[in-house]
CSV table of C-alpha atoms and ligand atoms in Angstrom, one decimal:
chain,number,residue,atom,x,y,z
A,200,MET,CA,-96.7,178.6,97.3
A,201,ASP,CA,-94.2,181.2,98.2
A,202,MET,CA,-92.4,180.3,101.6
A,203,ARG,CA,-92.1,183.3,104.2
A,204,TYR,CA,-89.3,183.7,107.0
A,205,ARG,CA,-89.2,185.3,110.2
A,206,ARG,CA,-86.2,185.9,112.5
A,207,LEU,CA,-85.9,183.5,115.5
A,208,GLY,CA,-87.1,186.0,118.3
A,209,LYS,CA,-84.1,188.8,118.6
A,210,SER,CA,-81.5,186.4,116.7
A,211,GLY,CA,-80.7,187.1,113.4
A,212,LEU,CA,-81.4,183.6,112.1
A,213,PRO,CA,-84.0,183.5,109.6
A,214,LEU,CA,-86.5,180.5,110.0
A,215,SER,CA,-89.5,179.4,107.4
A,216,GLU,CA,-92.8,180.2,108.8
A,217,LEU,CA,-93.6,176.6,108.5
A,218,SER,CA,-91.1,173.9,109.4
A,219,LEU,CA,-91.1,170.3,109.6
A,220,GLY,CA,-91.0,168.0,112.9
A,221,SER,CA,-90.5,164.3,113.0
A,222,TRP,CA,-92.2,163.1,116.5
A,223,LEU,CA,-93.9,159.8,116.4
A,224,THR,CA,-93.6,159.6,112.5
A,225,PHE,CA,-89.7,159.3,111.6
A,226,GLY,CA,-88.3,155.9,112.6
A,227,LYS,CA,-91.8,154.9,113.7
A,228,GLN,CA,-95.3,155.6,112.0
A,229,ILE,CA,-93.8,155.9,108.6
A,230,ASP,CA,-91.1,154.3,106.4
A,231,ASP,CA,-88.0,156.0,105.6
A,232,ALA,CA,-89.1,156.2,101.8
A,233,THR,CA,-91.9,158.7,103.3
A,234,ALA,CA,-89.8,160.4,105.3
A,235,THR,CA,-87.8,161.3,102.5
A,236,LYS,CA,-90.6,162.3,100.4
A,237,LEU,CA,-92.0,164.6,103.0
A,238,MET,CA,-88.2,166.1,103.6
A,239,LYS,CA,-87.8,166.8,99.9
A,240,LEU,CA,-91.4,168.4,99.6
A,241,ALA,CA,-90.6,170.7,102.7
A,242,TYR,CA,-87.2,171.4,101.3
A,243,ASP,CA,-88.5,172.1,97.7
A,244,SER,CA,-91.2,174.5,99.3
A,245,GLY,CA,-88.9,176.8,101.0
A,246,VAL,CA,-89.0,174.9,104.6
A,247,ASN,CA,-85.4,175.5,106.3
A,248,PHE,CA,-85.8,174.1,109.7
A,249,PHE,CA,-86.2,170.3,110.4
A,250,ASP,CA,-87.0,169.6,114.1
A,251,ASN,CA,-86.0,166.5,116.1
A,252,ALA,CA,-84.9,165.2,119.4
A,253,GLU,CA,-82.9,162.5,120.9
A,254,THR,CA,-86.0,160.8,122.7
A,255,TYR,CA,-87.9,160.7,119.2
A,256,ALA,CA,-88.2,156.8,118.6
A,257,ARG,CA,-85.3,156.5,120.8
A,258,GLY,CA,-82.6,158.3,118.6
A,259,GLU,CA,-84.2,156.5,115.4
A,260,SER,CA,-85.9,159.7,114.4
A,261,GLU,CA,-82.6,161.5,114.1
A,262,ARG,CA,-80.7,158.4,112.4
A,263,VAL,CA,-83.6,158.2,109.7
A,264,MET,CA,-83.1,162.4,109.3
A,265,GLY,CA,-79.5,162.2,109.3
A,266,ARG,CA,-79.3,159.6,106.4
A,267,ILE,CA,-82.0,161.5,104.4
A,268,LEU,CA,-79.8,165.0,104.8
A,269,ALA,CA,-76.6,163.0,103.7
A,270,LYS,CA,-78.4,161.4,100.7
A,271,MET,CA,-79.8,164.8,99.8
A,272,LYS,CA,-76.8,166.8,99.9
A,273,TRP,CA,-78.6,170.0,100.1
A,274,PRO,CA,-76.0,172.8,101.0
A,275,ARG,CA,-75.4,172.9,104.4
A,276,ASP,CA,-76.0,176.6,104.6
A,277,THR,CA,-79.8,176.1,103.1
A,278,TRP,CA,-81.3,174.4,106.0
A,279,THR,CA,-81.3,174.3,109.8
A,280,VAL,CA,-81.7,171.0,112.2
A,281,SER,CA,-82.2,170.7,116.1
A,282,SER,CA,-82.2,168.4,118.5
A,283,LYS,CA,-83.3,168.2,122.0
A,284,VAL,CA,-81.9,167.2,125.4
A,285,PHE,CA,-83.5,165.8,128.7
A,286,PHE,CA,-85.6,162.6,128.1
A,287,GLY,CA,-82.5,160.5,126.7
A,288,ALA,CA,-82.4,158.2,123.9
A,289,GLY,CA,-83.9,155.2,125.5
A,290,GLY,CA,-81.4,154.6,128.6
A,291,LYS,CA,-83.0,154.1,132.0
A,292,LEU,CA,-79.9,155.2,134.2
A,293,PRO,CA,-79.8,158.9,135.8
A,294,THR,CA,-76.8,159.7,133.9
A,295,GLN,CA,-78.5,159.0,130.6
A,296,ARG,CA,-81.2,161.7,131.0
A,297,GLY,CA,-81.5,165.4,132.6
A,298,LEU,CA,-79.7,168.6,132.2
A,299,HIS,CA,-76.6,167.9,134.0
A,300,ARG,CA,-73.4,168.8,132.1
A,301,LYS,CA,-72.7,165.1,131.4
A,302,HIS,CA,-75.6,164.3,129.7
A,303,VAL,CA,-76.1,167.8,127.7
A,304,PHE,CA,-72.7,167.1,126.4
A,305,GLU,CA,-73.1,163.5,125.5
A,306,ALA,CA,-76.5,163.9,124.2
A,307,CYS,CA,-75.1,166.7,122.0
A,308,HIS,CA,-72.5,164.3,120.8
A,309,ALA,CA,-74.9,161.7,119.9
A,310,ALA,CA,-77.4,163.7,118.2
A,311,LEU,CA,-74.4,165.0,116.0
A,312,GLU,CA,-73.5,161.4,114.8
A,313,ARG,CA,-77.0,160.5,114.6
A,314,LEU,CA,-77.9,163.2,112.4
A,315,GLN,CA,-74.5,163.1,110.5
A,316,VAL,CA,-73.8,166.8,111.0
A,317,ASP,CA,-70.8,169.0,112.5
A,318,TYR,CA,-73.2,171.1,114.4
A,319,LEU,CA,-76.9,171.6,115.6
A,320,ASP,CA,-78.3,174.8,114.4
A,321,LEU,CA,-80.8,174.6,117.4
A,322,TYR,CA,-80.4,172.9,120.7
A,323,PHE,CA,-83.3,172.5,123.0
A,324,CYS,CA,-83.6,171.9,126.9
A,325,HIS,CA,-86.6,169.5,126.2
A,326,ARG,CA,-87.9,170.0,129.8
A,327,PRO,CA,-86.7,171.8,132.8
A,328,ASP,CA,-84.8,169.5,135.0
A,329,LYS,CA,-85.5,170.4,138.7
A,330,GLU,CA,-82.5,168.5,140.1
A,331,THR,CA,-79.8,170.3,138.1
A,332,PRO,CA,-78.7,173.6,139.1
A,333,ILE,CA,-79.7,176.1,136.2
A,334,GLU,CA,-76.2,177.6,136.2
A,335,GLU,CA,-74.8,174.3,135.2
A,336,THR,CA,-77.1,173.9,132.1
A,337,VAL,CA,-76.5,177.6,131.2
A,338,TRP,CA,-72.8,177.0,131.2
A,339,ALA,CA,-72.9,173.7,129.7
A,340,MET,CA,-75.1,175.0,126.6
A,341,HIS,CA,-72.7,178.3,126.4
A,342,GLN,CA,-69.6,176.0,126.2
A,343,LEU,CA,-71.2,173.7,123.3
A,344,ILE,CA,-71.7,177.0,121.6
A,345,MET,CA,-68.2,178.1,122.1
A,346,GLN,CA,-66.9,174.5,120.7
A,347,GLY,CA,-68.8,175.2,117.5
A,348,LYS,CA,-71.3,172.3,118.4
A,349,VAL,CA,-74.3,174.5,118.8
A,350,LEU,CA,-75.4,177.6,117.1
A,351,TYR,CA,-78.4,178.8,119.3
A,352,TRP,CA,-79.9,177.1,122.1
A,353,GLY,CA,-83.3,177.5,123.8
A,354,THR,CA,-85.8,175.5,125.9
A,355,SER,CA,-89.1,173.6,125.6
A,356,GLU,CA,-91.9,173.7,127.8
A,357,TRP,CA,-90.1,175.7,130.5
A,358,SER,CA,-92.1,178.3,132.5
A,359,ALA,CA,-91.7,182.1,132.1
A,360,GLN,CA,-89.9,182.0,135.5
A,361,GLU,CA,-87.4,179.2,134.5
A,362,ILE,CA,-86.4,181.1,131.4
A,363,MET,CA,-85.9,184.1,133.4
A,364,GLU,CA,-83.7,182.4,135.7
A,365,ALA,CA,-81.6,181.2,132.6
A,366,HIS,CA,-81.2,184.9,131.4
A,367,VAL,CA,-80.1,186.2,134.8
A,368,VAL,CA,-77.4,183.5,135.0
A,369,ALA,CA,-76.2,184.3,131.6
A,370,ARG,CA,-76.5,187.9,132.1
A,371,THR,CA,-74.5,187.8,135.3
A,372,ASN,CA,-71.8,185.6,134.1
A,373,HIS,CA,-71.6,186.8,130.4
A,374,LEU,CA,-72.8,183.9,128.8
A,375,ILE,CA,-74.8,183.2,125.6
A,376,ALA,CA,-78.6,183.2,126.8
A,377,PRO,CA,-81.4,181.1,125.4
A,378,VAL,CA,-83.0,182.7,122.4
A,379,MET,CA,-86.2,180.4,121.8
A,380,GLU,CA,-88.6,178.3,123.5
A,381,GLN,CA,-90.6,175.6,121.8
A,382,PRO,CA,-94.1,175.3,123.4
A,383,GLN,CA,-97.4,173.6,122.6
A,384,TYR,CA,-99.5,176.2,120.6
A,385,ASN,CA,-102.9,175.7,119.0
A,386,MET,CA,-106.5,176.9,119.0
A,387,PHE,CA,-107.1,175.1,122.2
A,388,HIS,CA,-103.8,175.8,123.7
A,389,ARG,CA,-102.9,179.2,124.0
A,390,GLN,CA,-102.0,180.3,127.6
A,391,LYS,CA,-98.3,180.0,127.6
A,392,VAL,CA,-97.6,181.7,124.3
A,393,GLU,CA,-100.2,184.5,124.5
A,394,VAL,CA,-100.4,185.1,128.0
A,395,GLU,CA,-97.3,183.8,130.1
A,396,PHE,CA,-94.7,184.7,127.7
A,397,GLU,CA,-96.0,187.9,126.9
A,398,GLN,CA,-93.6,190.4,128.7
A,399,MET,CA,-90.6,188.1,127.6
A,400,TYR,CA,-91.0,189.1,124.0
A,401,ARG,CA,-90.2,192.4,124.7
A,402,THR,CA,-87.8,191.9,127.5
A,403,THR,CA,-85.6,189.0,126.4
A,404,GLY,CA,-86.6,189.0,122.5
A,405,LEU,CA,-87.8,185.3,123.2
A,406,GLY,CA,-88.5,183.4,119.5
A,407,THR,CA,-90.9,180.6,119.5
A,408,THR,CA,-91.0,177.5,117.3
A,409,VAL,CA,-94.3,176.2,118.4
A,410,TRP,CA,-95.5,172.4,118.3
A,411,SER,CA,-98.7,170.5,117.7
A,412,PRO,CA,-100.3,173.2,115.7
A,413,LEU,CA,-103.2,170.9,114.8
A,414,ALA,CA,-103.4,169.3,118.4
A,415,SER,CA,-102.4,166.1,117.1
A,416,GLY,CA,-104.8,166.1,114.0
A,417,LEU,CA,-107.8,166.8,116.2
A,418,LEU,CA,-107.9,170.4,114.4
A,419,THR,CA,-108.3,168.8,110.9
A,420,GLY,CA,-111.8,167.7,111.8
A,421,LYS,CA,-111.0,164.1,111.1
A,422,HIS,CA,-111.6,162.5,114.4
A,423,ASN,CA,-115.1,164.3,114.8
A,424,LYS,CA,-117.0,161.1,114.5
A,425,GLY,CA,-114.6,158.7,116.3
A,426,THR,CA,-110.6,158.4,116.0
A,427,ALA,CA,-109.6,158.2,112.4
A,428,LYS,CA,-108.5,154.7,111.5
A,429,GLY,CA,-104.5,154.5,110.8
A,430,SER,CA,-103.9,158.0,112.5
A,431,ARG,CA,-101.7,158.3,115.4
A,432,LEU,CA,-104.3,158.5,118.1
A,433,THR,CA,-104.8,154.9,117.2
A,434,MET,CA,-101.3,154.1,117.7
A,435,GLN,CA,-100.5,151.5,120.6
A,436,GLY,CA,-99.4,153.2,123.9
A,437,LEU,CA,-100.9,156.6,122.6
A,438,ASP,CA,-103.9,156.7,124.7
A,439,TRP,CA,-102.5,159.4,126.9
A,440,LEU,CA,-102.5,161.5,123.9
A,441,LYS,CA,-106.0,160.9,122.8
A,442,GLU,CA,-107.4,161.5,126.1
A,443,GLN,CA,-105.1,165.0,126.3
A,444,GLN,CA,-106.2,166.1,122.9
A,445,VAL,CA,-109.7,164.8,122.3
A,446,ASN,CA,-113.0,165.5,124.3
A,447,ALA,CA,-116.7,166.3,123.4
A,448,ASP,CA,-116.5,170.0,124.0
A,449,ARG,CA,-113.5,170.2,121.6
A,450,VAL,CA,-114.7,168.2,118.8
A,451,LYS,CA,-118.0,170.5,119.0
A,452,ARG,CA,-116.0,173.6,118.4
A,453,VAL,CA,-114.1,172.0,115.5
A,454,GLU,CA,-117.5,171.4,114.0
A,455,LYS,CA,-118.3,175.1,114.3
A,456,LEU,CA,-115.1,176.0,112.8
A,457,LYS,CA,-115.8,174.3,109.5
A,458,PRO,CA,-118.4,176.6,108.2
A,459,ILE,CA,-115.6,179.6,108.6
A,460,ALA,CA,-113.1,177.6,107.0
A,461,ALA,CA,-115.4,177.0,104.2
A,462,ASP,CA,-116.5,180.5,104.0
A,463,LEU,CA,-112.6,181.5,103.3
A,464,GLY,CA,-112.4,178.3,100.7
A,465,LEU,CA,-109.9,176.9,103.0
A,466,SER,CA,-109.4,173.5,104.6
A,467,LEU,CA,-109.7,173.1,108.4
A,468,PRO,CA,-106.1,172.3,108.9
A,469,VAL,CA,-105.0,175.3,106.7
A,470,MET,CA,-107.1,177.6,108.7
A,471,ALA,CA,-105.8,176.5,111.6
A,472,LEU,CA,-102.3,176.4,110.8
A,473,ALA,CA,-102.8,180.1,109.4
A,474,TRP,CA,-104.5,180.9,112.6
A,475,CYS,CA,-101.0,180.0,114.4
A,476,LEU,CA,-99.1,182.2,111.9
A,477,LYS,CA,-101.2,185.2,112.8
A,478,ASN,CA,-99.4,185.4,115.9
A,479,PRO,CA,-96.5,187.7,115.3
A,480,HIS,CA,-94.5,186.2,118.5
A,481,VAL,CA,-94.5,182.8,116.6
A,482,SER,CA,-91.1,182.4,114.9
A,483,THR,CA,-92.1,179.1,113.2
A,484,VAL,CA,-95.1,176.8,113.1
A,485,ILE,CA,-93.3,173.3,113.1
A,486,LEU,CA,-95.8,170.6,111.1
A,487,GLY,CA,-96.3,167.1,111.5
A,488,ALA,CA,-97.3,165.0,108.8
A,489,SER,CA,-97.5,161.2,108.1
A,490,LYS,CA,-98.4,161.6,104.5
A,491,GLU,CA,-97.1,163.6,101.6
A,492,ALA,CA,-100.6,164.7,100.8
A,493,GLN,CA,-101.0,166.1,104.4
A,494,LEU,CA,-97.9,168.2,104.1
A,495,LYS,CA,-98.9,169.5,100.7
A,496,GLU,CA,-102.1,170.6,102.1
A,497,ASN,CA,-100.6,172.2,105.2
A,498,LEU,CA,-98.1,174.3,103.4
A,499,GLN,CA,-100.8,176.5,102.1
A,500,ALA,CA,-101.0,177.9,105.2
A,501,VAL,CA,-98.6,180.5,104.5
A,502,ALA,CA,-100.5,182.2,101.9
A,503,ALA,CA,-103.8,181.4,103.8
A,504,GLN,CA,-102.9,183.7,106.6
A,505,ASP,CA,-103.6,186.8,104.3
A,506,LEU,CA,-107.6,185.6,104.4
A,507,LEU,CA,-107.4,185.8,108.4
A,508,THR,CA,-108.9,189.4,108.5
A,509,PRO,CA,-109.5,190.8,112.1
A,510,ALA,CA,-113.4,189.9,111.3
A,511,VAL,CA,-112.3,186.4,110.7
A,512,MET,CA,-110.1,186.3,113.7
A,513,ALA,CA,-113.0,187.4,115.7
A,514,ARG,CA,-115.3,184.9,114.3
A,515,ILE,CA,-112.9,182.1,115.1
A,516,ALA,CA,-112.4,183.6,118.6
A,517,LYS,CA,-116.1,183.4,119.4
A,518,VAL,CA,-115.9,179.5,118.9
A,519,ILE,CA,-112.5,178.9,120.6
A,520,GLY,CA,-113.3,181.0,123.5
B,23,NDP,P1,-99.9,168.4,114.7
B,23,NDP,O1,-100.4,168.8,115.7
B,23,NDP,O2,-99.9,169.3,113.3
B,23,NDP,O3,-100.1,167.1,114.2
B,23,NDP,C1,-99.4,166.2,113.1
B,23,NDP,C2,-100.4,165.2,112.7
B,23,NDP,O4,-101.6,165.4,112.5
B,23,NDP,C3,-99.6,164.3,111.5
B,23,NDP,O5,-98.6,163.7,111.7
B,23,NDP,C4,-101.0,163.7,110.9
B,23,NDP,O6,-101.0,162.3,111.9
B,23,NDP,C5,-102.1,164.9,111.2
B,23,NDP,N1,-102.2,165.6,110.2
B,23,NDP,C6,-101.5,166.5,109.8
B,23,NDP,N2,-102.0,167.4,108.7
B,23,NDP,C7,-103.1,166.6,108.2
B,23,NDP,C8,-103.9,166.9,107.3
B,23,NDP,N3,-103.8,167.9,106.4
B,23,NDP,N4,-104.9,166.0,107.3
B,23,NDP,C9,-105.1,164.9,108.2
B,23,NDP,N5,-104.6,164.6,109.2
B,23,NDP,C10,-103.2,165.4,109.3
B,23,NDP,O7,-98.2,168.4,114.8
B,23,NDP,P2,-97.4,167.5,115.6
B,23,NDP,O8,-98.0,167.2,117.1
B,23,NDP,O9,-96.9,166.4,114.7
B,23,NDP,O10,-96.1,168.4,116.0
B,23,NDP,C11,-95.2,169.0,115.0
B,23,NDP,C12,-93.9,168.6,115.8
B,23,NDP,O11,-93.5,169.5,116.7
B,23,NDP,C13,-93.2,167.6,116.0
B,23,NDP,O12,-93.1,166.6,115.1
B,23,NDP,C14,-92.2,167.9,116.7
B,23,NDP,O13,-91.1,168.1,116.0
B,23,NDP,C15,-92.5,168.9,117.6
B,23,NDP,N6,-93.0,168.6,118.9
B,23,NDP,C16,-92.4,169.1,119.9
B,23,NDP,C17,-92.8,168.9,121.3
B,23,NDP,C18,-91.8,169.4,122.5
B,23,NDP,O14,-92.1,168.9,123.4
B,23,NDP,N7,-91.0,170.2,122.3
B,23,NDP,C19,-93.8,167.9,121.5
B,23,NDP,C20,-94.5,167.4,120.3
B,23,NDP,C21,-94.1,167.8,119.4
B,23,NDP,P3,-101.9,161.1,111.5
B,23,NDP,O15,-102.0,161.1,109.9
B,23,NDP,O16,-101.3,160.2,112.4
B,23,NDP,O17,-103.2,161.5,111.8
């Protein structure tokens, strides 16, 4: 399976079409040996972007990834790694979260230490912070880039208007603007990527690193007859996620997608991931996996996108609405 690469928006950075994320898995659902196998399989398959955040497993996800990167000794110029700031790494005090300059700086330093790297390739503002002036955050990101601690900065789950405000501040003050946004994108969650951001691909050259491409596993079809045992949707404290992703209407639609995938000779998750890749405004689709076999299967999506002809896309559109 040959990996393919896309530029991150208007930046020059080439990211693999499929990347690997660690939310709920590293430092939590899976042991470090499995995490190591996942990263090795991904890297050996041409994946060059590993996604992380200060808040994942309260910093533990970054620690696990950092240890693996250190152990693997892959040349630093062959992979990229991210962190995200906003939610904090477990601390509950107001200085320990948000997008004020203090936390943006301290979270960056903490992520560098946990990931055992000298710089973050990508650094995201994980959510908007309504209480911090946008100028302060843009300046903080710009300064981190000037200090060589971050290469590219972006946002996650910001509205088009909030991203535009950051651009206006950057343009007015000759600062480095955000280059990417990390939104949820899958067959059941399309509004932001397909409608809200539409103009911004042209006007700002926005790149996207999209998350939950399988709607937390729903689009694999394995939850159609009740939540699959041992999956994240049965994990303690994640009832909200199940409620958000699973409902009768969605399950019905997933059933209807099955014959389409079967006609193409693809598994449902591979078709669902390939569907995300068909959108040219997606820079990279971030995969999640709790098992090596899942990742192996999902990596087939790169080649599979060629099978999703306009006729197939129309058939899928009829089902997903
Ligand atoms: P998905 O929607 O693809 O869900 C991945 C999960 O689905 C796996 O962990 C596994 O869970 C199940 N799964 C995956 N492939 C298969 C398969 N072939 N067969 C059966 N089950 C499968 O992606 P994530 O929700 O994990 O998101 C990906 C990444 O995006 C995260 O790791 C994180 O880096 C990023 N993210 C960013 C967010 C943000 O706010 N910026 C929010 C959420 C994620 P299981 O085995 O437990 O069923």
